[in-house]
Every structure is written in C-alpha cells, then in structure tokens.
XYZ file of C-alpha atoms in Angstrom:
712
model
C 84.539 75.952 -71.433
C 82.872 79.244 -72.252
C 79.074 79.479 -72.216
C 77.641 82.747 -73.517
C 74.076 83.728 -72.743
C 73.020 86.400 -75.190
C 69.821 87.109 -77.071
C 68.299 83.953 -75.608
C 71.115 81.779 -77.013
C 73.579 79.436 -75.380
C 76.725 79.238 -77.515
C 79.397 76.670 -76.766
C 82.271 76.193 -79.169
C 84.921 73.486 -79.522
C 87.705 72.268 -81.770
C 88.944 68.911 -83.001
C 89.877 67.037 -86.168
C 88.634 64.252 -88.402
C 88.912 60.616 -87.385
C 86.069 58.454 -88.651
C 86.083 56.918 -92.068
C 83.982 59.123 -94.310
C 80.734 57.196 -94.667
C 77.877 58.248 -96.868
C 74.519 56.502 -96.910
C 71.940 58.453 -98.818
C 68.362 57.271 -99.018
C 65.014 57.337 -97.313
C 64.474 57.048 -93.586
C 64.645 53.494 -92.378
C 62.825 51.780 -89.524
C 65.508 49.529 -87.987
C 62.970 47.296 -86.227
C 64.760 44.085 -85.353
C 67.390 44.374 -88.086
C 70.721 43.068 -86.783
C 73.529 45.580 -86.676
C 71.327 48.666 -86.749
C 70.567 51.009 -89.615
C 73.409 51.953 -91.947
C 76.026 50.501 -89.615
C 75.322 53.021 -86.826
C 76.078 52.004 -83.239
C 73.252 53.350 -81.065
C 71.339 52.247 -77.948
C 68.411 52.484 -78.310
C 68.210 52.505 -82.087
C 65.971 55.369 -83.305
C 62.595 54.603 -84.795
C 63.623 55.864 -88.245
C 67.104 56.871 -89.296
C 69.258 57.527 -92.333
C 73.013 57.991 -92.093
C 74.764 60.594 -94.177
C 78.341 61.810 -94.602
C 80.225 62.021 -91.293
C 81.225 65.499 -90.131
C 84.745 66.181 -88.938
C 85.044 67.989 -85.616
C 88.577 69.098 -86.434
C 87.695 72.757 -85.951
C 85.285 72.286 -83.083
C 81.569 72.154 -82.511
C 79.143 74.804 -81.323
C 75.938 74.032 -79.442
C 73.091 76.488 -79.153
C 69.454 76.686 -78.195
C 67.158 79.612 -78.800
C 64.080 78.661 -76.790
C 65.143 80.263 -73.520
C 63.567 77.330 -71.674
C 65.704 76.394 -68.639
C 65.279 72.692 -69.363
C 66.398 73.137 -72.964
C 69.384 75.091 -71.677
C 70.157 72.237 -69.289
C 70.096 69.749 -72.191
C 72.607 71.901 -74.073
C 74.918 72.318 -71.089
C 74.702 68.608 -70.301
C 75.689 67.811 -73.880
C 78.686 70.119 -73.682
C 79.767 68.700 -70.330
C 79.616 65.166 -71.699
C 81.598 66.048 -74.807
C 84.317 67.685 -72.728
C 84.594 64.611 -70.497
C 84.916 62.462 -73.610
C 87.767 64.510 -75.006
C 85.917 66.588 -77.588
C 87.658 69.982 -77.467
C 85.563 73.101 -76.921
C 86.295 76.777 -77.543
C 84.571 80.083 -76.995
C 83.956 81.050 -80.593
C 81.600 80.010 -83.395
C 84.118 79.010 -86.017
C 83.633 75.293 -85.548
C 83.404 72.868 -88.408
C 80.121 71.551 -87.063
C 77.168 73.041 -85.254
C 74.479 71.478 -83.099
C 71.314 73.539 -82.715
C 68.449 72.685 -80.364
C 65.128 73.931 -81.742
C 61.547 73.777 -80.558
C 59.335 72.165 -83.186
C 56.855 75.048 -83.375
C 59.473 77.601 -84.505
C 59.697 78.715 -88.124
C 63.325 77.665 -88.301
C 62.473 74.107 -87.195
C 59.629 73.873 -89.683
C 61.902 75.037 -92.484
C 64.543 72.451 -91.539
C 61.969 69.646 -91.458
C 60.573 70.747 -94.808
C 64.009 70.712 -96.439
C 64.622 67.242 -94.998
C 61.203 66.136 -96.290
C 60.133 64.675 -92.952
C 57.212 65.469 -90.692
C 56.899 65.877 -86.937
C 53.963 63.573 -86.222
C 51.637 63.648 -83.171
C 53.219 60.440 -81.837
C 56.460 62.391 -81.465
C 54.992 65.206 -79.384
C 55.592 64.204 -75.760
C 59.079 62.680 -75.881
C 60.000 62.359 -79.537
C 62.523 64.313 -81.534
C 63.927 64.712 -85.015
C 67.600 64.968 -85.911
C 68.360 66.653 -89.214
C 71.815 67.269 -90.638
C 71.805 70.229 -92.986
C 75.253 71.131 -94.284
C 77.583 71.493 -91.332
C 74.730 71.715 -88.797
C 72.833 69.038 -86.915
C 69.432 70.152 -85.635
C 67.767 68.545 -82.615
C 64.065 69.376 -83.021
C 61.457 68.557 -80.372
C 58.110 69.782 -79.082
C 59.042 69.352 -75.398
C 62.098 69.648 -73.200
C 62.040 65.859 -72.689
C 62.159 65.253 -76.425
C 64.954 67.822 -76.769
C 66.937 66.080 -74.032
C 66.498 62.632 -75.605
C 67.621 63.955 -78.975
C 70.767 65.283 -77.303
C 71.422 61.841 -75.811
C 71.384 60.314 -79.293
C 73.782 63.004 -80.475
C 76.199 61.988 -77.708
C 76.338 58.512 -79.214
C 76.762 59.864 -82.736
C 80.057 61.518 -81.756
C 82.958 59.068 -81.851
C 86.634 59.647 -81.181
C 88.574 62.208 -79.145
C 90.322 65.527 -79.734
C 91.616 65.754 -83.304
C 90.094 62.350 -84.103
C 86.532 63.263 -83.130
C 83.756 63.064 -85.727
C 79.985 63.326 -85.790
C 77.867 60.768 -87.619
C 75.513 62.930 -89.638
C 71.961 61.579 -89.785
C 68.370 62.363 -90.518
C 66.157 60.656 -87.931
C 62.712 60.601 -86.391
C 62.360 58.971 -83.011
C 59.772 58.447 -80.289
C 59.157 55.827 -77.596
C 57.138 52.661 -77.991
C 56.205 52.687 -74.289
C 55.246 55.692 -72.207
C 56.875 54.455 -69.006
C 60.393 53.056 -69.179
C 61.682 52.177 -65.772
C 64.091 50.313 -63.560
C 63.244 48.729 -60.207
C 66.419 48.692 -58.085
C 66.450 46.260 -55.153
C 67.477 48.010 -51.938
C 65.894 45.297 -49.818
C 68.488 42.534 -49.898
C 71.863 43.886 -48.909
C 73.487 46.597 -51.023
C 72.343 50.153 -50.322
C 73.715 52.545 -52.944
C 75.263 55.812 -51.935
C 73.306 58.902 -52.856
C 76.096 59.812 -55.272
C 75.734 56.472 -57.026
C 71.950 56.805 -57.218
C 72.482 60.142 -58.949
C 74.853 58.390 -61.315
C 72.201 55.724 -61.967
C 69.606 58.371 -62.744
C 71.957 60.249 -65.053
C 73.014 57.159 -66.974
C 69.483 55.778 -67.201
C 68.281 59.081 -68.641
C 70.983 58.904 -71.326
C 69.270 55.733 -72.569
C 65.841 57.387 -72.350
C 64.641 55.676 -69.162
C 62.167 57.925 -67.349
C 61.446 55.999 -64.127
C 63.781 54.940 -61.318
C 62.048 52.860 -58.651
C 63.949 52.036 -55.457
C 62.566 48.909 -53.798
C 62.163 49.057 -50.013
C 61.306 46.530 -47.350
C 62.713 48.364 -44.309
C 65.278 50.579 -46.033
C 63.338 53.863 -46.020
C 63.657 55.857 -42.799
C 60.177 56.713 -41.489
C 59.908 59.430 -38.858
C 56.742 57.904 -37.400
C 58.064 54.326 -37.251
C 61.868 54.349 -37.136
C 62.323 50.990 -35.415
C 62.880 48.725 -38.414
C 65.243 51.005 -40.352
C 68.832 49.675 -40.060
C 71.372 52.365 -39.087
C 73.562 53.139 -42.066
C 71.327 51.133 -44.374
C 68.464 53.437 -45.257
C 67.471 56.333 -47.435
C 66.499 59.324 -45.329
C 64.007 62.032 -46.187
C 66.920 64.314 -47.036
C 68.350 61.670 -49.386
C 65.000 61.262 -51.112
C 64.374 64.967 -51.539
C 67.834 65.545 -53.003
C 67.502 62.599 -55.392
C 64.043 63.706 -56.530
C 65.301 67.217 -57.293
C 68.275 65.817 -59.158
C 66.203 63.363 -61.191
C 63.748 66.022 -62.342
C 66.500 67.728 -64.343
C 67.033 64.472 -66.227
C 63.320 63.841 -66.879
C 63.304 60.871 -64.490
C 60.456 60.275 -62.033
C 61.305 58.477 -58.778
C 58.637 55.855 -58.068
C 58.954 54.442 -54.535
C 58.155 50.802 -53.938
C 57.430 49.901 -50.342
C 56.285 46.356 -49.730
C 52.860 46.551 -48.131
C 51.815 42.916 -47.758
C 54.595 40.344 -48.090
C 58.400 40.569 -47.909
C 58.209 42.358 -44.565
C 60.238 40.009 -42.381
C 62.807 42.678 -41.496
C 60.033 44.754 -39.932
C 57.978 41.911 -38.502
C 61.003 40.471 -36.704
C 60.473 43.220 -34.097
C 58.039 42.351 -31.325
C 56.477 45.788 -31.659
C 54.928 44.482 -34.884
C 54.568 40.812 -33.880
C 50.779 40.962 -33.618
C 50.619 42.124 -37.259
C 52.504 39.121 -38.656
C 50.654 36.256 -40.318
C 53.141 33.904 -38.624
C 55.509 34.686 -35.712
C 58.287 36.932 -36.991
C 57.207 35.955 -40.489
C 57.051 37.720 -43.849
C 53.407 38.657 -44.435
C 51.123 41.209 -42.790
C 47.943 39.657 -41.458
C 44.937 41.193 -43.287
C 42.635 40.660 -40.306
C 44.682 42.890 -38.021
C 43.484 46.528 -37.994
C 47.038 47.578 -37.199
C 48.196 46.269 -40.581
C 46.279 48.913 -42.495
C 47.289 51.558 -39.966
C 50.980 50.747 -40.473
C 50.573 50.873 -44.256
C 48.797 54.235 -44.018
C 51.583 55.567 -41.823
C 54.301 54.457 -44.222
C 52.662 55.621 -47.421
C 51.556 58.960 -46.018
C 55.227 59.721 -45.409
C 56.123 58.327 -48.832
C 53.586 60.594 -50.532
C 55.077 63.603 -48.763
C 58.601 62.713 -49.945
C 57.978 61.569 -53.518
C 55.964 64.064 -55.604
C 55.507 61.772 -58.612
C 52.122 60.337 -59.613
C 52.863 56.703 -58.638
C 53.453 54.568 -55.566
C 54.221 50.842 -55.737
C 52.736 48.689 -52.947
C 54.515 45.450 -53.875
C 52.101 42.732 -52.710
C 53.978 39.835 -54.346
C 54.884 36.361 -53.099
C 52.510 36.359 -50.120
C 53.089 32.635 -49.656
C 52.479 32.610 -45.898
C 48.957 33.965 -46.297
C 46.467 31.579 -44.721
C 48.861 29.468 -42.673
C 48.746 31.647 -39.562
C 46.343 34.256 -38.246
C 44.360 34.340 -41.489
C 43.870 30.571 -41.706
C 40.156 30.609 -40.708
C 39.409 33.347 -43.241
C 41.265 31.531 -46.012
C 39.539 28.246 -45.210
C 36.205 30.029 -45.379
C 36.696 32.283 -48.443
C 39.823 31.046 -50.215
C 43.318 32.483 -50.395
C 42.682 34.477 -53.589
C 39.728 36.342 -52.114
C 41.610 37.049 -48.891
C 44.457 38.455 -50.971
C 42.320 40.552 -53.337
C 40.187 41.921 -50.495
C 43.272 43.113 -48.612
C 44.708 44.766 -51.717
C 41.401 46.599 -52.094
C 41.591 47.659 -48.432
C 45.058 49.061 -49.072
C 43.736 50.930 -52.099
C 40.892 52.465 -50.067
C 43.206 53.437 -47.239
C 45.641 55.178 -49.577
C 43.051 56.788 -51.873
C 43.248 60.151 -50.053
C 46.909 60.416 -51.080
C 45.834 60.795 -54.747
C 48.498 58.517 -56.184
C 48.135 55.724 -58.706
C 49.078 52.429 -57.109
C 51.207 49.799 -58.805
C 51.225 46.213 -57.555
C 52.935 43.005 -58.599
C 50.573 40.727 -60.503
C 51.806 37.234 -59.573
C 49.232 36.465 -56.857
C 46.173 38.257 -58.234
C 46.494 36.606 -61.667
C 45.669 33.225 -60.162
C 41.976 34.165 -60.033
C 41.022 36.194 -63.136
C 37.425 36.548 -61.986
C 38.506 38.309 -58.795
C 40.971 40.486 -60.711
C 37.926 42.131 -62.315
C 36.892 43.407 -58.874
C 40.104 45.411 -58.389
C 39.949 49.195 -58.871
C 40.485 49.936 -62.535
C 42.961 52.745 -61.945
C 45.463 50.427 -60.274
C 48.375 49.332 -62.469
C 49.212 45.636 -62.564
C 52.924 44.969 -62.964
C 53.234 41.485 -64.424
C 56.611 39.933 -63.671
C 58.505 36.960 -64.985
C 62.263 36.711 -64.730
C 63.049 33.801 -67.019
C 62.687 33.159 -70.725
C 59.274 31.710 -71.567
C 59.399 30.027 -74.985
C 55.606 29.976 -75.133
C 55.429 33.738 -74.549
C 54.228 35.926 -71.694
C 50.550 36.410 -72.484
C 49.236 34.431 -69.530
C 50.892 36.814 -67.051
C 49.176 39.783 -68.687
C 45.793 38.605 -69.932
C 44.010 38.428 -66.542
C 44.595 42.168 -66.158
C 44.107 43.091 -69.806
C 40.782 41.251 -69.811
C 39.798 43.134 -66.642
C 40.432 46.465 -68.363
C 43.439 47.360 -66.196
C 46.593 49.146 -67.252
C 49.636 46.872 -67.267
C 53.393 47.190 -67.119
C 55.814 44.346 -67.756
C 58.681 43.500 -65.421
C 61.467 41.303 -66.772
C 64.819 41.025 -64.992
C 68.237 42.388 -65.873
C 69.665 40.547 -62.862
C 67.858 37.883 -60.893
C 68.761 35.096 -58.547
C 71.794 34.359 -56.454
C 74.455 34.573 -59.130
C 78.079 35.698 -59.037
C 77.358 37.554 -62.286
C 74.075 38.078 -64.146
C 73.185 35.414 -66.682
C 72.855 37.874 -69.537
C 71.820 35.264 -72.083
C 68.687 34.622 -70.023
C 68.242 38.296 -69.161
C 68.299 39.590 -72.733
C 65.915 36.936 -74.041
C 63.577 37.425 -71.079
C 63.511 41.191 -71.612
C 63.115 40.865 -75.371
C 60.149 38.487 -75.186
C 58.289 40.098 -72.311
C 58.532 43.637 -73.689
C 57.525 42.417 -77.157
C 54.423 40.672 -75.799
C 53.614 43.551 -73.473
C 53.663 46.028 -76.336
C 51.412 43.759 -78.391
C 48.905 43.501 -75.523
C 48.906 47.225 -74.812
C 51.215 47.485 -71.793
C 52.089 51.127 -71.248
C 55.313 50.543 -69.351
C 58.287 48.366 -68.623
C 59.737 48.116 -65.118
C 62.966 46.252 -65.656
C 64.268 44.783 -62.395
C 67.504 44.118 -60.553
C 67.347 41.703 -57.613
C 70.071 40.979 -55.055
C 68.546 37.973 -53.328
C 71.781 36.759 -51.702
C 72.863 40.267 -50.757
C 76.117 39.957 -52.711
C 75.203 41.665 -55.971
C 76.692 44.944 -57.161
C 74.726 47.125 -59.537
C 77.747 47.884 -61.675
C 77.539 44.282 -62.913
C 73.970 44.811 -64.110
C 74.299 47.529 -66.753
C 74.258 45.093 -69.674
C 70.706 43.911 -68.990
C 69.618 47.297 -67.686
C 70.562 49.064 -70.916
C 69.024 46.399 -73.118
C 65.823 46.859 -71.125
C 66.025 50.590 -71.787
C 66.416 49.955 -75.500
C 63.606 47.382 -75.631
C 61.074 49.684 -73.960
C 61.915 52.591 -76.298
C 62.035 50.514 -79.489
C 58.986 48.980 -81.123
C 58.399 45.230 -81.274
C 61.144 42.645 -80.983
C 64.396 44.377 -80.087
C 67.479 42.905 -81.707
C 69.800 41.159 -79.287
C 72.715 40.894 -81.770
C 72.417 44.609 -82.503
C 72.719 45.388 -78.799
C 75.561 42.907 -78.278
C 77.496 44.654 -81.045
C 76.771 48.127 -79.662
C 77.110 47.921 -75.886
C 80.874 48.257 -75.485
C 81.247 51.276 -77.753
C 78.156 53.099 -76.545
C 78.531 52.525 -72.798
C 82.274 52.185 -72.333
C 83.625 54.046 -75.358
C 85.455 50.860 -76.376
C 86.255 50.987 -80.088
C 88.139 47.660 -80.035
C 85.117 45.408 -79.537
C 86.913 43.723 -76.616
C 84.263 44.599 -74.031
C 81.556 43.126 -76.254
C 83.641 39.976 -76.663
C 84.234 39.753 -72.913
C 80.489 39.854 -72.238
C 79.962 37.105 -74.806
C 82.688 34.979 -73.189
C 81.037 35.331 -69.789
C 77.704 34.313 -71.299
C 79.394 31.274 -72.837
C 80.919 30.409 -69.464
C 77.483 30.670 -67.841
C 75.984 28.366 -70.463
C 78.502 25.613 -69.644
C 76.950 25.363 -66.186
C 73.587 24.704 -67.787
C 75.123 22.118 -70.099
C 76.392 20.390 -66.961
C 72.920 20.279 -65.432
C 73.548 23.221 -63.089
C 71.507 26.398 -63.232
C 74.310 28.915 -63.576
C 77.356 30.299 -61.783
C 75.623 30.710 -58.453
C 76.770 32.161 -55.150
C 76.123 28.714 -53.685
C 78.684 27.125 -56.011
C 81.167 29.868 -55.141
C 80.866 29.206 -51.407
C 80.040 25.496 -51.198
C 82.565 23.112 -49.673
C 83.486 20.861 -52.599
C 83.982 17.935 -50.187
C 80.490 18.197 -48.708
C 77.782 15.887 -49.974
C 76.176 18.640 -52.062
C 79.592 19.808 -53.177
C 80.443 16.355 -54.492
C 77.161 16.186 -56.413
C 77.982 19.550 -58.024
C 81.566 18.436 -58.662
C 80.447 15.357 -60.586
C 78.379 17.575 -62.882
C 80.838 20.425 -63.274
C 84.183 18.678 -63.749
C 83.436 17.382 -67.275
C 82.933 20.955 -68.535
C 85.070 22.937 -66.109
C 88.019 23.369 -68.478
C 85.811 24.881 -71.188
C 84.075 27.092 -68.639
C 87.333 28.415 -67.205
C 88.749 29.172 -70.645
C 85.720 31.354 -71.401
C 86.004 33.207 -68.082
C 89.749 33.691 -68.453
C 89.403 34.967 -72.014
C 86.958 37.538 -70.643
C 89.553 38.694 -68.094
C 92.191 39.007 -70.832
C 89.835 40.893 -73.144
C 88.939 43.335 -70.384
C 92.621 44.031 -69.765
C 93.211 44.556 -73.485
C 90.286 46.984 -73.672
C 91.699 48.947 -70.737
C 95.103 49.102 -72.420
C 93.541 50.405 -75.651
C 91.377 52.880 -73.687
C 90.531 55.303 -72.361
C 87.311 53.614 -71.265
C 84.232 55.126 -69.701
C 82.354 53.683 -66.708
C 85.542 52.094 -65.403
C 83.914 51.011 -62.119
C 81.519 48.917 -64.172
C 84.465 47.392 -66.068
C 86.005 46.421 -62.708
C 82.695 44.848 -61.727
C 82.641 42.735 -64.905
C 86.150 41.525 -64.136
C 85.042 40.590 -60.615
C 82.257 38.464 -62.092
C 84.621 36.722 -64.519
C 87.126 36.010 -61.752
C 84.458 34.580 -59.447
C 83.242 32.305 -62.244
C 86.796 31.184 -62.972
C 87.475 30.543 -59.295
C 84.419 28.298 -59.010
C 86.027 26.130 -61.662
C 89.464 26.121 -60.066
C 88.051 25.301 -56.632
C 86.376 22.141 -57.887
C 89.424 21.182 -59.940
C 91.820 21.681 -57.022
C 89.562 19.937 -54.549
C 89.335 16.895 -56.821
C 93.085 16.931 -57.432
C 93.684 16.909 -53.665
C 91.443 13.863 -53.317
C 93.302 12.026 -56.080
C 96.776 13.090 -54.944
C 96.181 12.030 -51.358
C 94.740 8.741 -52.568
C 97.917 8.060 -54.561
C 100.137 9.066 -51.648
C 98.165 6.898 -49.250
C 98.517 3.857 -51.527
C 102.295 4.401 -51.868
C 103.075 5.059 -48.204
C 104.224 1.544 -47.321
C 106.874 1.232 -50.037
C 110.182 2.860 -49.027
C 111.027 3.335 -52.706
C 108.039 5.695 -53.054
C 108.772 7.996 -50.118
C 110.044 10.814 -52.345
C 106.937 10.567 -54.538
C 104.715 10.589 -51.471
C 106.451 13.710 -50.192
C 106.029 15.436 -53.533
C 102.326 14.572 -53.694
C 101.772 15.915 -50.179
C 103.726 19.095 -50.944
C 101.461 19.658 -53.955
C 98.482 19.586 -51.625
C 99.978 21.865 -48.958
C 103.215 23.666 -49.621
C 104.606 26.837 -51.072
C 102.519 26.266 -54.199
C 99.962 23.947 -52.635
C 96.338 23.726 -53.619
C 95.153 24.537 -50.111
C 97.155 27.746 -50.262
C 95.807 28.455 -53.755
C 92.250 28.209 -52.516
C 92.947 30.367 -49.461
C 94.747 32.944 -51.592
C 92.047 32.876 -54.275
C 89.324 33.719 -51.800
C 91.534 36.487 -50.390
C 92.187 38.066 -53.794
C 88.536 38.027 -54.792
C 87.563 39.330 -51.348
C 89.652 42.443 -51.957
C 88.220 42.925 -55.471
C 84.680 42.419 -54.190
C 85.181 45.006 -51.458
C 86.617 47.517 -53.932
C 83.754 47.048 -56.387
C 81.154 47.142 -53.614
C 82.396 50.442 -52.171
C 82.520 52.082 -55.604
C 78.718 52.323 -55.504
C 77.408 51.169 -52.137
C 77.498 52.198 -48.523
C 79.556 50.043 -46.137
C 76.305 48.672 -44.686
C 76.002 44.900 -45.202
C 79.489 44.513 -46.637
C 80.833 42.768 -43.525
C 78.236 40.013 -43.992
C 79.939 39.160 -47.290
C 83.472 39.669 -46.026
C 82.748 37.261 -43.154
C 82.024 34.544 -45.689
C 85.350 35.149 -47.436
C 87.205 34.968 -44.128
C 85.449 31.716 -43.215
C 86.484 30.146 -46.509
C 90.043 31.360 -46.059
C 90.061 29.910 -42.549
C 88.667 26.586 -43.814
C 91.487 26.111 -46.311
C 94.060 27.378 -43.822
C 92.876 24.744 -41.335
C 92.989 22.069 -44.018
C 96.486 23.169 -44.946
C 97.536 22.797 -41.315
C 95.925 19.357 -41.206
C 97.842 18.219 -44.276
C 101.035 19.723 -42.841
C 100.499 17.586 -39.742
C 100.048 14.572 -42.009
C 103.324 15.445 -43.749
C 105.089 15.646 -40.377
C 103.580 12.304 -39.353
C 104.793 10.723 -42.580
C 108.344 11.999 -42.041
C 108.363 10.509 -38.547
C 106.452 7.236 -38.989
C 106.137 6.759 -42.765
C 102.393 6.423 -42.299
C 99.488 8.658 -43.293
C 96.098 9.245 -41.658
C 93.073 7.601 -43.237
C 91.493 9.759 -45.994
C 88.288 9.940 -43.968
C 90.256 11.323 -41.002
C 91.522 14.097 -43.300
C 87.960 15.089 -44.142
C 88.192 13.725 -47.666
C 85.128 12.202 -49.348
C 84.969 8.441 -49.065
C 84.813 7.922 -52.833
C 88.123 8.605 -54.551
C 86.652 10.166 -57.677
C 83.372 11.678 -58.808
C-alpha cells in the first residue's frame, strides 16, 4: 500500500473489478426503523437512520481514499479504512485512476456543503457529535461529518457497503444520514468469573466494537485489577496491571472508545474478603459483602478507586453495588433491624459517593437494590447514573426497573445481557429479545446509554461465543426504537464473518432452535450443569426424563449447525475465524449433552436386557454382544470418554485464542474427571464381561452403579 501525504491529503489507491449485481434504488431517504430486511435490501449493522441505495459501483479499477482536513484522527479513520479493505482482499494501488473514490470531508467545508446541497439533504444538529452523511455523487462516495468520531463511524458503514474481493469487489452506492439514538453505547465484559482476556484480545474487542459504533468498553473487576497499594487479592496471572490499562486506554482512544472501569465496591467481593487481612470488613466471615459499619470499608474503597482514577482518564467509574444479599445478616444486622435494609444500603452508597467525590468522576451503580425503595432513591446524589439491569425477556416491559430513577430525576442507562447464566452457549433467542425490549423502553423513558453485558458465572464462557448478542446490542443502542431482530439475523453472517452463503446465519438459527428444545422439555437451556451432570445421579435421571423425548430433535439442530459452519468455511474465506471456532464449540457441547443422555439410557436398557438373558445358555452370544456395546471398541463408555476428550481439546483451543491461561486448568480438571468417570465405568463393565465369561452370571444392576429404575 502507498499512502501519500501531500497538500494536506491522504491518497490511497486500489484496483479491482465488478462483482455485485447492479442494483438501482432511486427515491427519497428512508428511515428503516424496525423494517425487516433493512432498507433497499442493504445488509448493514447497525442500519443507518436514513438511507437510500443507488447503483452499485464496480471496484474493478480500484478505489482511492482521501481526507483533506489534516486532522490526525480523520487521517487515522482513512488509514484504518484502507487497512481493512486490504485485509478483505480489496486491491489497492498508488495512483488515482480508480473507478471509485471515497472522500472524507468535514461538514463545515464548502465542498461538503456543495455535496449535501446536490444530494438535497441537510446536516442537522442531531448529527453533530457522532453523526455523518454518506453521499454518492458519480463515482465518488463522500463521508461527511462534523467531528472525527462521526467521520470514523461513517467509514465503518462504508466498510460494510463494500462486498466481494479482488476483481469481484463492489461498493453499494448510497445516500444516507445517520446518528445515534443513545449517547453512550457500551459493553460490560465480565473479568470476575474466570476468563481473563489477553491484552491483544481486549484490543481486538475495542477495535471490533468501534466498527459497530460502540463507544464504551467496561471491564468488570472483583479482584482482577492489580492495585499497588493492596496487591494481596490479585491472582497472579489473572489480573490487568497498570501497564495493561494504560496501553489499552491509549489504544481505545484512537477508536473513539472510552474505557469505563467497574470495580465492585459493596457486594461480589468474596475473592478479596476470603483473605484474613480483610476479614473484619466482611459482613459475614469470608463472605461477599463489605460491612458498611466498618470504617475500613470506605478506606479500602477510597484506596482502590484513587488508583483507578489515576489509570483510567475517562469521565466515569462504575462502583457495582448489586446483589448485596448478605447485607444485614452479619455485622450490620443491628443497623438493618433498626433502620431497614434499604436505608442501610442507600446510606452506604451515599458514603461511597462522598468518599470518591474528590476524584471528580461520575459514578455508575447497578440499580437492582436501590429500586426496591423509590422514596430513598430520591435521596441519592442526582449526578450518579443508575444502571438498571435485567437479563431476561420481560413480556410486560422494563419500565419498573427504570421508573424509580427516572422519577427521582436521575440519569439512567439500561443493561440487558448478550450472554448470561451458566450456559454452554448463549441463548441468543432470549438475548436478542431482552436487548430489543430493554433498549426500546430505555429510549422511550430517556435513558442516555446502554451497557450491554457478558457474564461468565460458571467461569467456562469464552467471549468469542458472545458476538451475536454483543453486536445486536450495538445496533439496538445506535438505532431508534424497536430494533428489528429478523433484520439482524439476516445480516450478521455477512457483516461480521464475510459469509455470503448465509450458512453462518442459518447455523446461529439452528443453535437457537436447539436451545429452545430444552425449554420445551421443561429445562432452562443447554446449561453447564447438564453438560457435566452424571446422568445416573438422581438429578441426572430427573433431567434425563425431561430431555429424552426431545433429544433427537435437539441433536439434529446442533448437528446441522456444525455442518453449516463447515460449509461456510469451505465457501470462505471467512473473517473472525476464532469466533467461528467458538460457535462450533458451542454446537458440539450442545450435541454432546444429548448424546450423553441417550448413551447413558441405552446402557441402562442394554444391561437390563443382558441381565435378564444371563441364565439362558441360548442367549450367551446376545448377552456378550449387549455387553460389548456398552464397553468395547465402539462402546458407549468409550464414546462418552472420547467425547469429553475431543471437546476438552476444542475448548482449550478456543479459550487460548482470546484468554490468558489463568483459570483454564479449573475447566480442564472437570473434563479429566468426566473422562476418568467413564473410564472407570468401562473397566467395571469389562470386569462384568470377564465374570460372565467365567461364571455366566452378571453383577446386580445396582452394583454396577446403574439407577434402580430401568427406564425414565
């Protein structure tokens, strides 16, 4: 690539040829709103506020990209666009004889005003901070914005408008006006329950999030931030250091992303309070909640957040303060009995606010506890930001989680969940509907931000499985009103993975269908518990009775997803291949849940038949065959051992593609235990086979560890 800096211009040239069908949609600008399929058939995430598609431009002879502002951030947007196009196979050259041109213009320039006038569109005040206009005029697409952020976001839309590679590349020509519905569009990434991303992966997260116009990345800490003044609780190999933070902050600034630290400052502090150094601060011995009555509690919070403020230059800090369920059952019991748990909670939050006021940051806090007493909410400082959270679809809407704070005159953000719970793969049906409804209601009630969330409660989650819900959350917070789920479902694979076959979209739908079969069976979803549970335990047999009637349907959905993923890879090349691997891991874990319960039930039934036939010499061959099916070269015990081993290796590979080794052995230990369990059971059945050959008798089913009932 050749980048020429001359006369305040960056000029980057490329070559290619025509691929896309020549589409022409003339007409006025259209507000897509919640229209399924987008405007004029365009595949974009998020969908611009107003857009009209015009005749596609061939990139057969290349594309040039220039900006005349001289602003370093505008120059960065141009160079980032070129770098992306090169990675995606759009050829570039060092001359200006391309068939298409992309020009980045500041809105106040005469050239930009002339372009807008010819397009008969205006640049309204709502567009000023982060909005942009795209105008195709002849063979040139103009990205017009008043700020570097708006310029950058316009360039991200242009990336999605270019489809195909090399001689097949083409640019969807459009006229568009776009600006965000919500000022703050963020993601809260759980670093407190197992996976700790590498710094390289966090940079990748920031870069990708910015491409979908997210402007906040919020790492969630319990004891995962290394504090110089209190290093005790930070696990070696499992923390972000000051150097990590400073490098990430610098990196994120280029992409118009603010890093908002969240350090729990009330509850969820077990990993710190487990140390006896802090034992006097715990509400209960080695518990989860700081005791408000202990002066040392505020001192510890001041110590932590003073360091945080020195590392993170952004305007916000998040103090957590959710799920303080232990409050009032330990040291604070007399206070709670005297004044009530809500007042004890609110008063401590206000103490935290006062203690941190000298740091001159706006404090965010989770709203789940405070909302229980709307009258006391009105006593909270008005410049705090209440982050209302709810991670499941609420058919009646989300107003009740917001109104206590709205009525108190406080700023609110909404926090749905892209990934929540202890699942082998996110339940994206729930996630998309939860995000859609909560963001819709938040916008209606004046919420200024969305903080979409990813939670790894069991410590087994991998972020690369979460992009589906994360990107829909990005779209929902940028778009106005009720974001279209079908539109997103039809767009995700092409936009994120560059999959023009539709196979990735279909695979996601198949996994959602597989997840829904669990609910039809009376189970919540494909949980980690179901993946690990012994199917012959009491709880395992209860789950088996529910799952077996639908397990065939569930497995077919999961297996179709695996096939579709392989077909998409073959048709490739795909982007974000680590994320594709992570989707396959989820599908295989779901499928294995089904096979485990099937095989376990088949073993019960096969041994029962063998046991009933053991006394008839004419059935000895059949008995031997039944026993060999249970434990032999192709035995079910071996299948289950091998299945856990295969998925173990895939899980490790996917984990290390984005996370540090920290915590991984906790998961691998579980795989090894399951492999050992089925190896031991195989040996036990092999002993039974040997006994049968010698004595023509078999142990009692109960002695083999089989459930007492033959079928469930």
